[in-house]
Amino acid sequence: MSLAERRYSEPTGGLVPALQPLTQYLFDRSESTAPAFTYVDYTVERDGVEQTLSWAELATRVRATAAELAKVTSRGQRVAILAPQDLSYVIGFLGALAAGTVAVPLFAPEVSQHGGRLVNALADCAPEVWLTGDAALENVRALAENNPVPMPKQIIAVDTLDPAGAADFEPVELDFDAPAYLQYTSGSTRAPAGAVITHRAVASNSWQAATAFRVDDGWSCVGWIPFFHDMGLVQLVCIPVFTGARSVFITPFNFIMKPLRWLKQMSAFPSVFAAAPNFAFEYATRKIKEADRLKLDLSGVRALINGSEPVRPATIAAFQEAFGPQGFAPGAHRPSYGLAEATVFVTNTDEEGPVVTSFDRVALGEDRAVVVEPGSENALALVAAGRPHGQLVRIVHPAEHTVRPDGEVGEIWVHGANVADRYWEQPERSEETFAGRIDGAPEDTPAGPWLRTGDLGVLLDGRLYITGRIKDLIIIDGKNHYPQDIENTVQDAHPAIRRDRVAAFAVTSETLGEGAAVVAEYDRKAETEPDHDEVAKAVQRAVSAQHDVKLRGFQLVAPGSVLRTSSGKIARAATKKRFWESGVSDKS
């Protein structure tokens, strides 16, 4: 029995109701003139120009795109989305789904540190057709001609297609368990791979997130997260189509250039559902001036997800202090957990808002979650990622494959209709990741198959707390040390260190055995490179005092040197490879 057959032959306990393919929800609104998707274009005017498609206009353009695809490719073939983050991306992605092809959401080629990721993904799945927008057409053609990628049969600018072509669209009966799209992972610990997201999975995860956060057609899905990223695609494209909520978005570049634009969006639209990684909250808090904050009204923000990277209590507190006076409710801040292999959303915080719990750091190193008073010795404050909705989450011993009780740390396993089918053409890795089976499963727990996330966590009072990644654990003398914990200590050890640009990792040598090392960027504001020895001494003292760990080595590097994944996470393995090969890890 195949992996897919095994998954769907076992019931999921009625966790998700009967659904239909995502594009059917769009076509059900094909007569509606209500606004569906709005792209705010900042390339024309400083204050931005709104470009909006109604549901009727979107449905027509999606049908026209699907009809054009039917002329040049067949069902089941891959179709890459290489469009800018504008309305052409939305049309292309949904058009590929409607045609029964397998969408591959990527991004328009441009000057980007992720260019290699784009080429690798295209080479991996060999799409027959590339969809883009007219503004990016020249660069997309250059990509095909100048890079070692399979040449597509055709490159189509979807925003130049005649809407009258929608009349040629012949509805395709979609297999609910067939692939809808390939979600390429960010590759934080391995080379990127395409998670096969079925029509069932994306509809199920859209339902799970929409009902967990209570999003409906009166809400506004607001944001800037890139569409090629799982959270951006589902929050800004799939959930709006599923619920009928209006999507209003800008580009990631426009957020980075002026984070006030994101907050203005949240201020301007009703019943806002938004999402961002933790760094965006810190960035907005730091960059937005008080005079600009005073003009905002954030009382309409209903749910603002904080996820995709470790959520910090200090970030939550600082954001609330900065924007609470502008009406941002504490309960609107929603720390959550997810990953591409589960489509995206796994757990969410409800209206109670963030829950912060202090654990004993030493006990966590021994895989036990012992609650202590905040601020006490060895206390480590963790933000709860909430509870699952419409799927099952268990904490499992990674070696014994047995369920661990509440309060004990283990690997996070996920079971539900939202879990990806497999990795594209990687059967061994698929079996390792998606075919987990629990030994001696309790009555309320299916034996399998389970998604093995590779993340470590603990359940307490039904809430999930993320403690780290299995492959990132730093084990010294039999004790576990979490790299993000050490990184937090390092970035606070000296003002010259740039926040959120620190990588801690395990190093070994024949002479010194197991140890830890750190690479950190110095702050961009520094006029000259800081004194390395001075910073190193401060870091060594702080890590030794907080973690009882003597660092094997420390390197202070230029801004931009610590590598990150496409979703903004620290790429520890890649940074280690870059800076600590050839015995460098034995340096003090």
Coordinates of C-alpha atoms in Angstrom, one line a residue, residues 376-584:
S376 CA 13.9 33.3 38.9
E377 CA 17.3 31.7 38.4
N378 CA 17.6 29.6 35.2
A379 CA 14.1 30.8 34.2
L380 CA 13.4 30.7 30.4
A381 CA 10.2 32.4 29.2
L382 CA 8.5 30.7 26.3
V383 CA 5.5 31.9 24.3
A384 CA 2.8 29.3 23.8
A385 CA 2.0 28.5 20.1
G386 CA -1.6 27.7 21.0
R387 CA -3.7 24.6 20.3
P388 CA -4.5 22.6 17.2
H389 CA -7.8 22.9 15.4
G390 CA -9.2 20.3 13.1
Q391 CA -6.0 18.2 13.3
L392 CA -4.1 16.2 15.9
V393 CA -0.7 17.1 17.5
R394 CA 1.3 14.7 19.7
I395 CA 4.6 14.9 21.4
V396 CA 6.6 11.8 20.5
H397 CA 9.9 10.3 21.7
P398 CA 11.9 10.7 18.5
A399 CA 13.8 7.4 18.9
E400 CA 11.2 5.2 20.6
H401 CA 8.1 6.5 18.7
T402 CA 6.0 6.5 21.8
V403 CA 3.7 9.4 22.9
R404 CA 5.2 11.5 25.7
P405 CA 3.0 12.8 28.5
D406 CA 2.3 16.4 29.0
G407 CA 5.3 18.2 30.5
E408 CA 7.9 16.1 28.6
V409 CA 9.8 17.4 25.6
G410 CA 9.8 15.4 22.4
E411 CA 9.3 15.7 18.6
I412 CA 6.1 17.4 17.4
W413 CA 4.1 15.0 15.2
V414 CA 1.0 16.1 13.2
H415 CA -1.9 14.1 11.8
G416 CA -4.7 15.5 9.6
A417 CA -6.2 16.1 6.2
N418 CA -4.0 19.2 5.8
V419 CA -0.7 17.2 5.8
A420 CA 1.1 17.2 2.5
D421 CA 1.1 14.0 0.5
R422 CA 4.8 13.6 0.1
Y423 CA 7.9 15.4 -1.3
W424 CA 8.1 15.7 -5.0
E425 CA 10.0 12.7 -6.4
Q426 CA 11.9 12.0 -3.1
P427 CA 10.4 8.7 -1.9
E428 CA 13.0 8.0 0.8
R429 CA 12.8 11.4 2.4
S430 CA 9.0 11.2 2.0
E431 CA 8.8 8.0 4.0
E432 CA 11.0 9.4 6.7
T433 CA 9.0 12.6 7.1
F434 CA 5.3 11.6 6.3
A435 CA 5.1 7.9 7.4
G436 CA 5.6 8.2 11.1
R437 CA 3.9 5.5 13.2
I438 CA 3.3 5.6 16.9
D439 CA 4.2 2.5 18.9
G440 CA 1.4 1.6 21.4
A441 CA -0.8 4.4 20.3
P442 CA -3.5 5.4 22.9
E443 CA -7.2 5.0 22.0
D444 CA -7.5 8.7 20.9
T445 CA -4.4 8.6 18.8
P446 CA -4.2 6.9 15.3
A447 CA -1.1 4.7 14.9
G448 CA -0.3 6.6 11.7
P449 CA 0.7 8.0 9.3
W450 CA 2.1 11.0 11.1
L451 CA 4.1 14.0 9.9
R452 CA 7.4 14.1 11.7
T453 CA 8.1 17.8 11.9
G454 CA 11.7 17.7 13.2
D455 CA 10.7 20.3 15.7
L456 CA 10.9 19.8 19.5
G457 CA 8.1 20.9 21.8
V458 CA 6.1 20.2 24.8
L459 CA 2.4 20.2 25.6
L460 CA 1.2 21.9 28.8
D461 CA -2.5 22.5 29.6
G462 CA -3.2 21.7 26.0
R463 CA -1.0 24.4 24.7
L464 CA 2.1 23.7 22.5
Y465 CA 5.4 25.3 23.3
I466 CA 8.2 25.1 20.7
T467 CA 11.6 24.4 22.2
G468 CA 13.8 24.0 19.1
R469 CA 14.8 21.8 16.1
I470 CA 16.2 18.3 16.6
K471 CA 19.0 18.8 14.2
D472 CA 20.0 22.1 15.7
L473 CA 20.3 20.8 19.3
I474 CA 23.7 21.5 20.9
I475 CA 24.5 18.5 23.1
I476 CA 27.4 19.0 25.5
D477 CA 28.2 16.4 28.2
G478 CA 24.9 14.8 27.6
K479 CA 22.9 18.0 28.2
N480 CA 20.7 19.7 25.6
H481 CA 21.2 23.3 24.8
Y482 CA 18.8 25.1 22.4
P483 CA 20.6 27.4 19.9
Q484 CA 17.9 30.1 19.9
D485 CA 18.3 30.3 23.7
I486 CA 22.1 30.9 23.3
E487 CA 21.5 33.3 20.4
N488 CA 19.1 35.4 22.5
T489 CA 21.8 35.7 25.2
V490 CA 24.5 36.6 22.7
Q491 CA 22.5 39.4 21.0
D492 CA 21.9 41.0 24.4
A493 CA 25.6 40.6 25.5
H494 CA 26.9 43.7 23.6
P495 CA 25.3 46.6 21.8
A496 CA 27.4 46.1 18.8
I497 CA 25.7 42.8 17.9
R498 CA 22.9 43.0 15.4
R499 CA 19.6 41.6 16.7
D500 CA 18.2 38.5 15.0
R501 CA 21.5 38.0 13.1
V502 CA 23.1 35.4 15.3
A503 CA 23.8 31.7 14.6
A504 CA 24.7 29.2 17.4
F505 CA 25.6 25.7 16.5
A506 CA 27.4 22.5 17.7
V507 CA 31.0 21.9 16.9
T508 CA 33.2 19.0 17.6
S509 CA 36.9 18.2 17.5
E510 CA 39.1 15.2 18.4
T511 CA 40.9 17.2 21.0
L512 CA 38.1 19.1 22.7
G513 CA 35.0 17.0 22.0
E514 CA 31.5 18.5 21.8
G515 CA 31.1 22.2 22.1
A516 CA 29.3 25.3 20.8
A517 CA 30.3 28.2 18.6
V518 CA 28.6 31.4 17.5
V519 CA 28.7 33.6 14.5
A520 CA 27.1 37.1 14.9
E521 CA 26.8 40.1 12.7
Y522 CA 27.7 43.5 14.0
D523 CA 25.1 46.2 13.8
R524 CA 24.7 48.2 10.6
K525 CA 24.8 51.4 12.6
A526 CA 28.4 50.9 13.6
E527 CA 30.6 53.5 11.7
T528 CA 33.6 51.1 11.9
E529 CA 33.9 47.5 12.7
P530 CA 33.7 46.9 16.5
D531 CA 36.6 45.6 18.5
H532 CA 36.3 41.8 18.0
D533 CA 38.1 40.9 21.2
E534 CA 35.9 43.2 23.3
V535 CA 32.7 41.8 21.9
A536 CA 33.9 38.2 22.1
K537 CA 34.8 38.6 25.8
A538 CA 31.3 40.0 26.6
V539 CA 29.7 37.1 24.7
Q540 CA 31.8 34.5 26.4
R541 CA 30.9 35.9 29.8
A542 CA 27.2 36.1 29.1
V543 CA 26.9 32.6 27.6
S544 CA 29.0 31.1 30.5
A545 CA 26.8 32.8 33.1
Q546 CA 23.4 32.0 31.5
H547 CA 24.0 28.5 30.1
D548 CA 27.1 27.2 31.9
V549 CA 28.7 26.8 28.5
K550 CA 32.1 27.9 27.4
L551 CA 32.0 28.8 23.7
R552 CA 34.5 27.0 21.6
G553 CA 34.7 30.1 19.4
F554 CA 33.1 33.3 18.3
Q555 CA 33.2 35.2 15.1
L556 CA 31.9 38.8 14.5
V557 CA 31.1 39.2 10.9
A558 CA 29.8 42.0 8.6
P559 CA 26.1 42.7 8.2
G560 CA 24.5 40.2 5.8
S561 CA 26.9 37.4 6.5
V562 CA 24.7 35.2 8.7
L563 CA 22.7 33.2 6.3
R564 CA 18.9 33.0 6.4
T565 CA 16.3 30.9 4.8
S566 CA 13.7 32.4 2.4
S567 CA 11.2 32.7 5.3
G568 CA 13.7 34.6 7.4
K569 CA 14.9 31.9 9.8
I570 CA 18.5 31.6 10.7
A571 CA 20.2 29.0 8.5
R572 CA 22.5 27.6 11.1
A573 CA 23.8 24.6 9.2
A574 CA 24.7 26.8 6.2
T575 CA 26.3 29.5 8.4
K576 CA 28.3 26.8 10.2
K577 CA 29.5 25.4 6.8
R578 CA 30.4 28.9 5.6
F579 CA 32.4 30.0 8.7
W580 CA 33.5 26.8 10.6
E581 CA 35.0 24.4 8.2
S582 CA 38.6 23.1 8.0
G583 CA 39.1 23.0 11.8
V584 CA 38.2 26.6 12.4

